[in-house]
Amino acid sequence: MNSDFSAYATDDLLRMIYDGEDRGENFAYNALWTAFKRWRKGIDLEPLIQLLQSEKSSERQRGAWYLDEAHPPADLMADAVIKLADDPMSYCRWRFVAYVKNSGLYSDAIADRLAACLLDLDLYVRAQTIFWAVVASDKTFAHFSEAVLTGAGSMLSKFRNPESAGFWRESERKRAARGIEIARRLRAGESVASIRESMPEEDSFSFDNLASSSHAIKRALERRAKSWRCPRPMM
């Protein structure tokens, strides 16, 4: 086949990767990175958006992985990305949080979906959302904290028994507050081990995930401290 990948439309390249035909050892790799390079520039995003919005979970999952690898421009992907936050696949919800963290995408609607991810019953999604809150800017964290503590992202509609609504409302409130408190204390430089010891209510898996990101958290805190020390230009 033509080795000039630029001669092929992105959807054709994606189709050929998975059609089972032998096109050479490096075809799939080169074709996929051709697509990624285009998406990073905001070119020909429709095939990616179609995967993210597919009715097939396997295609949405593949699209979410592509999204994380390609990092397309946030302003062109916001509408498609936010839908991942409500995906039945926890992998897609986690990729939503990862994309928001890496792209800096943020709005009231994004804050609401991040709040839901903070309360996610999948502990990996929850931990990744706490990590996002740790590395977010001060302004974003302040806005997000207020949204969470005033009830954004509530999942109470899933509990239909009115007799137990009060119990779950309180459980959810505590869980939301605990997530914000963990993020606040990590932002202040406290260690994961110290916070873990003082919060027996939180699942250890959450802390294990945050501990695995300790170097990234340290770098984020160092960058924030450096930005505080840098003098602002005179107007």
PDB file of C-alpha atoms in Angstrom, residues 144-228:
ATOM      1  CA  PHE A 144     -14.540  23.172  42.960  1.00  0.00           C
ATOM      2  CA  SER A 145     -14.477  22.893  46.741  1.00  0.00           C
ATOM      3  CA  GLU A 146     -17.439  25.225  47.076  1.00  0.00           C
ATOM      4  CA  ALA A 147     -19.365  23.313  44.409  1.00  0.00           C
ATOM      5  CA  VAL A 148     -18.721  19.953  46.088  1.00  0.00           C
ATOM      6  CA  LEU A 149     -19.542  21.135  49.602  1.00  0.00           C
ATOM      7  CA  THR A 150     -22.828  22.636  48.410  1.00  0.00           C
ATOM      8  CA  GLY A 151     -23.984  19.368  46.877  1.00  0.00           C
ATOM      9  CA  ALA A 152     -22.681  19.242  43.297  1.00  0.00           C
ATOM     10  CA  GLY A 153     -22.394  15.774  41.801  1.00  0.00           C
ATOM     11  CA  SER A 154     -24.875  14.182  44.195  1.00  0.00           C
ATOM     12  CA  MET A 155     -25.769  10.588  43.391  1.00  0.00           C
ATOM     13  CA  LEU A 156     -28.766  10.415  45.725  1.00  0.00           C
ATOM     14  CA  SER A 157     -31.148   9.897  42.809  1.00  0.00           C
ATOM     15  CA  LYS A 158     -29.728   6.368  42.613  1.00  0.00           C
ATOM     16  CA  PHE A 159     -31.113   5.556  46.042  1.00  0.00           C
ATOM     17  CA  ARG A 160     -34.844   5.307  45.489  1.00  0.00           C
ATOM     18  CA  ASN A 161     -35.936   4.122  48.932  1.00  0.00           C
ATOM     19  CA  PRO A 162     -37.098   7.267  50.785  1.00  0.00           C
ATOM     20  CA  GLU A 163     -36.592   5.570  54.147  1.00  0.00           C
ATOM     21  CA  SER A 164     -32.856   5.297  53.532  1.00  0.00           C
ATOM     22  CA  ALA A 165     -32.419   8.651  51.754  1.00  0.00           C
ATOM     23  CA  GLY A 166     -31.343  10.434  54.942  1.00  0.00           C
ATOM     24  CA  PHE A 167     -28.709   7.826  55.728  1.00  0.00           C
ATOM     25  CA  TRP A 168     -27.195   7.961  52.238  1.00  0.00           C
ATOM     26  CA  ARG A 169     -27.402  11.756  52.115  1.00  0.00           C
ATOM     27  CA  GLU A 170     -25.250  11.972  55.217  1.00  0.00           C
ATOM     28  CA  SER A 171     -22.889   9.286  53.947  1.00  0.00           C
ATOM     29  CA  GLU A 172     -22.458  11.131  50.671  1.00  0.00           C
ATOM     30  CA  ARG A 173     -21.944  14.482  52.421  1.00  0.00           C
ATOM     31  CA  LYS A 174     -19.169  13.028  54.571  1.00  0.00           C
ATOM     32  CA  ARG A 175     -17.541  11.347  51.584  1.00  0.00           C
ATOM     33  CA  ALA A 176     -17.565  14.590  49.602  1.00  0.00           C
ATOM     34  CA  ALA A 177     -16.120  16.572  52.502  1.00  0.00           C
ATOM     35  CA  ARG A 178     -13.474  13.914  53.094  1.00  0.00           C
ATOM     36  CA  GLY A 179     -12.331  14.041  49.473  1.00  0.00           C
ATOM     37  CA  ILE A 180     -11.962  17.823  49.592  1.00  0.00           C
ATOM     38  CA  GLU A 181     -10.150  17.630  52.930  1.00  0.00           C
ATOM     39  CA  ILE A 182      -7.661  15.078  51.599  1.00  0.00           C
ATOM     40  CA  ALA A 183      -6.947  17.287  48.591  1.00  0.00           C
ATOM     41  CA  ARG A 184      -6.635  20.418  50.774  1.00  0.00           C
ATOM     42  CA  ARG A 185      -4.136  18.779  53.108  1.00  0.00           C
ATOM     43  CA  LEU A 186      -2.062  17.373  50.251  1.00  0.00           C
ATOM     44  CA  ARG A 187      -2.030  20.842  48.647  1.00  0.00           C
ATOM     45  CA  ALA A 188      -0.663  22.161  51.930  1.00  0.00           C
ATOM     46  CA  GLY A 189       2.225  19.689  51.738  1.00  0.00           C
ATOM     47  CA  GLU A 190       1.061  17.089  54.253  1.00  0.00           C
ATOM     48  CA  SER A 191       2.101  13.513  53.513  1.00  0.00           C
ATOM     49  CA  VAL A 192      -0.256  10.798  52.322  1.00  0.00           C
ATOM     50  CA  ALA A 193       0.825   8.638  55.274  1.00  0.00           C
ATOM     51  CA  SER A 194      -0.137  11.311  57.787  1.00  0.00           C
ATOM     52  CA  ILE A 195      -3.546  11.905  56.220  1.00  0.00           C
ATOM     53  CA  ARG A 196      -4.194   8.177  55.930  1.00  0.00           C
ATOM     54  CA  GLU A 197      -3.558   7.710  59.649  1.00  0.00           C
ATOM     55  CA  SER A 198      -6.054  10.421  60.589  1.00  0.00           C
ATOM     56  CA  MET A 199      -8.805   9.263  58.196  1.00  0.00           C
ATOM     57  CA  PRO A 200      -9.688   5.615  58.872  1.00  0.00           C
ATOM     58  CA  GLU A 201     -13.018   6.129  57.084  1.00  0.00           C
ATOM     59  CA  GLU A 202     -11.314   6.459  53.700  1.00  0.00           C
ATOM     60  CA  ASP A 203     -10.523   3.272  51.783  1.00  0.00           C
ATOM     61  CA  SER A 204      -6.807   2.448  51.689  1.00  0.00           C
ATOM     62  CA  PHE A 205      -6.981   2.043  47.925  1.00  0.00           C
ATOM     63  CA  SER A 206      -7.582   5.780  47.562  1.00  0.00           C
ATOM     64  CA  PHE A 207      -4.464   6.537  49.568  1.00  0.00           C
ATOM     65  CA  ASP A 208      -2.449   3.902  47.713  1.00  0.00           C
ATOM     66  CA  ASN A 209      -3.287   5.622  44.421  1.00  0.00           C
ATOM     67  CA  LEU A 210      -2.371   9.030  45.803  1.00  0.00           C
ATOM     68  CA  ALA A 211       0.874   7.662  47.240  1.00  0.00           C
ATOM     69  CA  SER A 212       1.762   6.332  43.789  1.00  0.00           C
ATOM     70  CA  SER A 213       1.400   9.914  42.493  1.00  0.00           C
ATOM     71  CA  SER A 214       3.493  11.459  45.264  1.00  0.00           C
ATOM     72  CA  HIS A 215       6.247  12.622  42.900  1.00  0.00           C
ATOM     73  CA  ALA A 216       3.725  14.321  40.610  1.00  0.00           C
ATOM     74  CA  ILE A 217       2.104  15.982  43.625  1.00  0.00           C
ATOM     75  CA  LYS A 218       5.501  17.198  44.848  1.00  0.00           C
ATOM     76  CA  ARG A 219       6.300  18.699  41.431  1.00  0.00           C
ATOM     77  CA  ALA A 220       2.910  20.442  41.331  1.00  0.00           C
ATOM     78  CA  LEU A 221       3.477  21.949  44.769  1.00  0.00           C
ATOM     79  CA  GLU A 222       6.949  23.115  43.749  1.00  0.00           C
ATOM     80  CA  ARG A 223       5.599  24.774  40.601  1.00  0.00           C
ATOM     81  CA  ARG A 224       2.867  26.485  42.620  1.00  0.00           C
ATOM     82  CA  ALA A 225       5.381  27.763  45.179  1.00  0.00           C
ATOM     83  CA  LYS A 226       7.640  29.025  42.392  1.00  0.00           C
ATOM     84  CA  SER A 227       4.768  30.902  40.768  1.00  0.00           C
ATOM     85  CA  TRP A 228       4.032  32.627  44.091  1.00  0.00           C
TER      86      TRP A 228
END
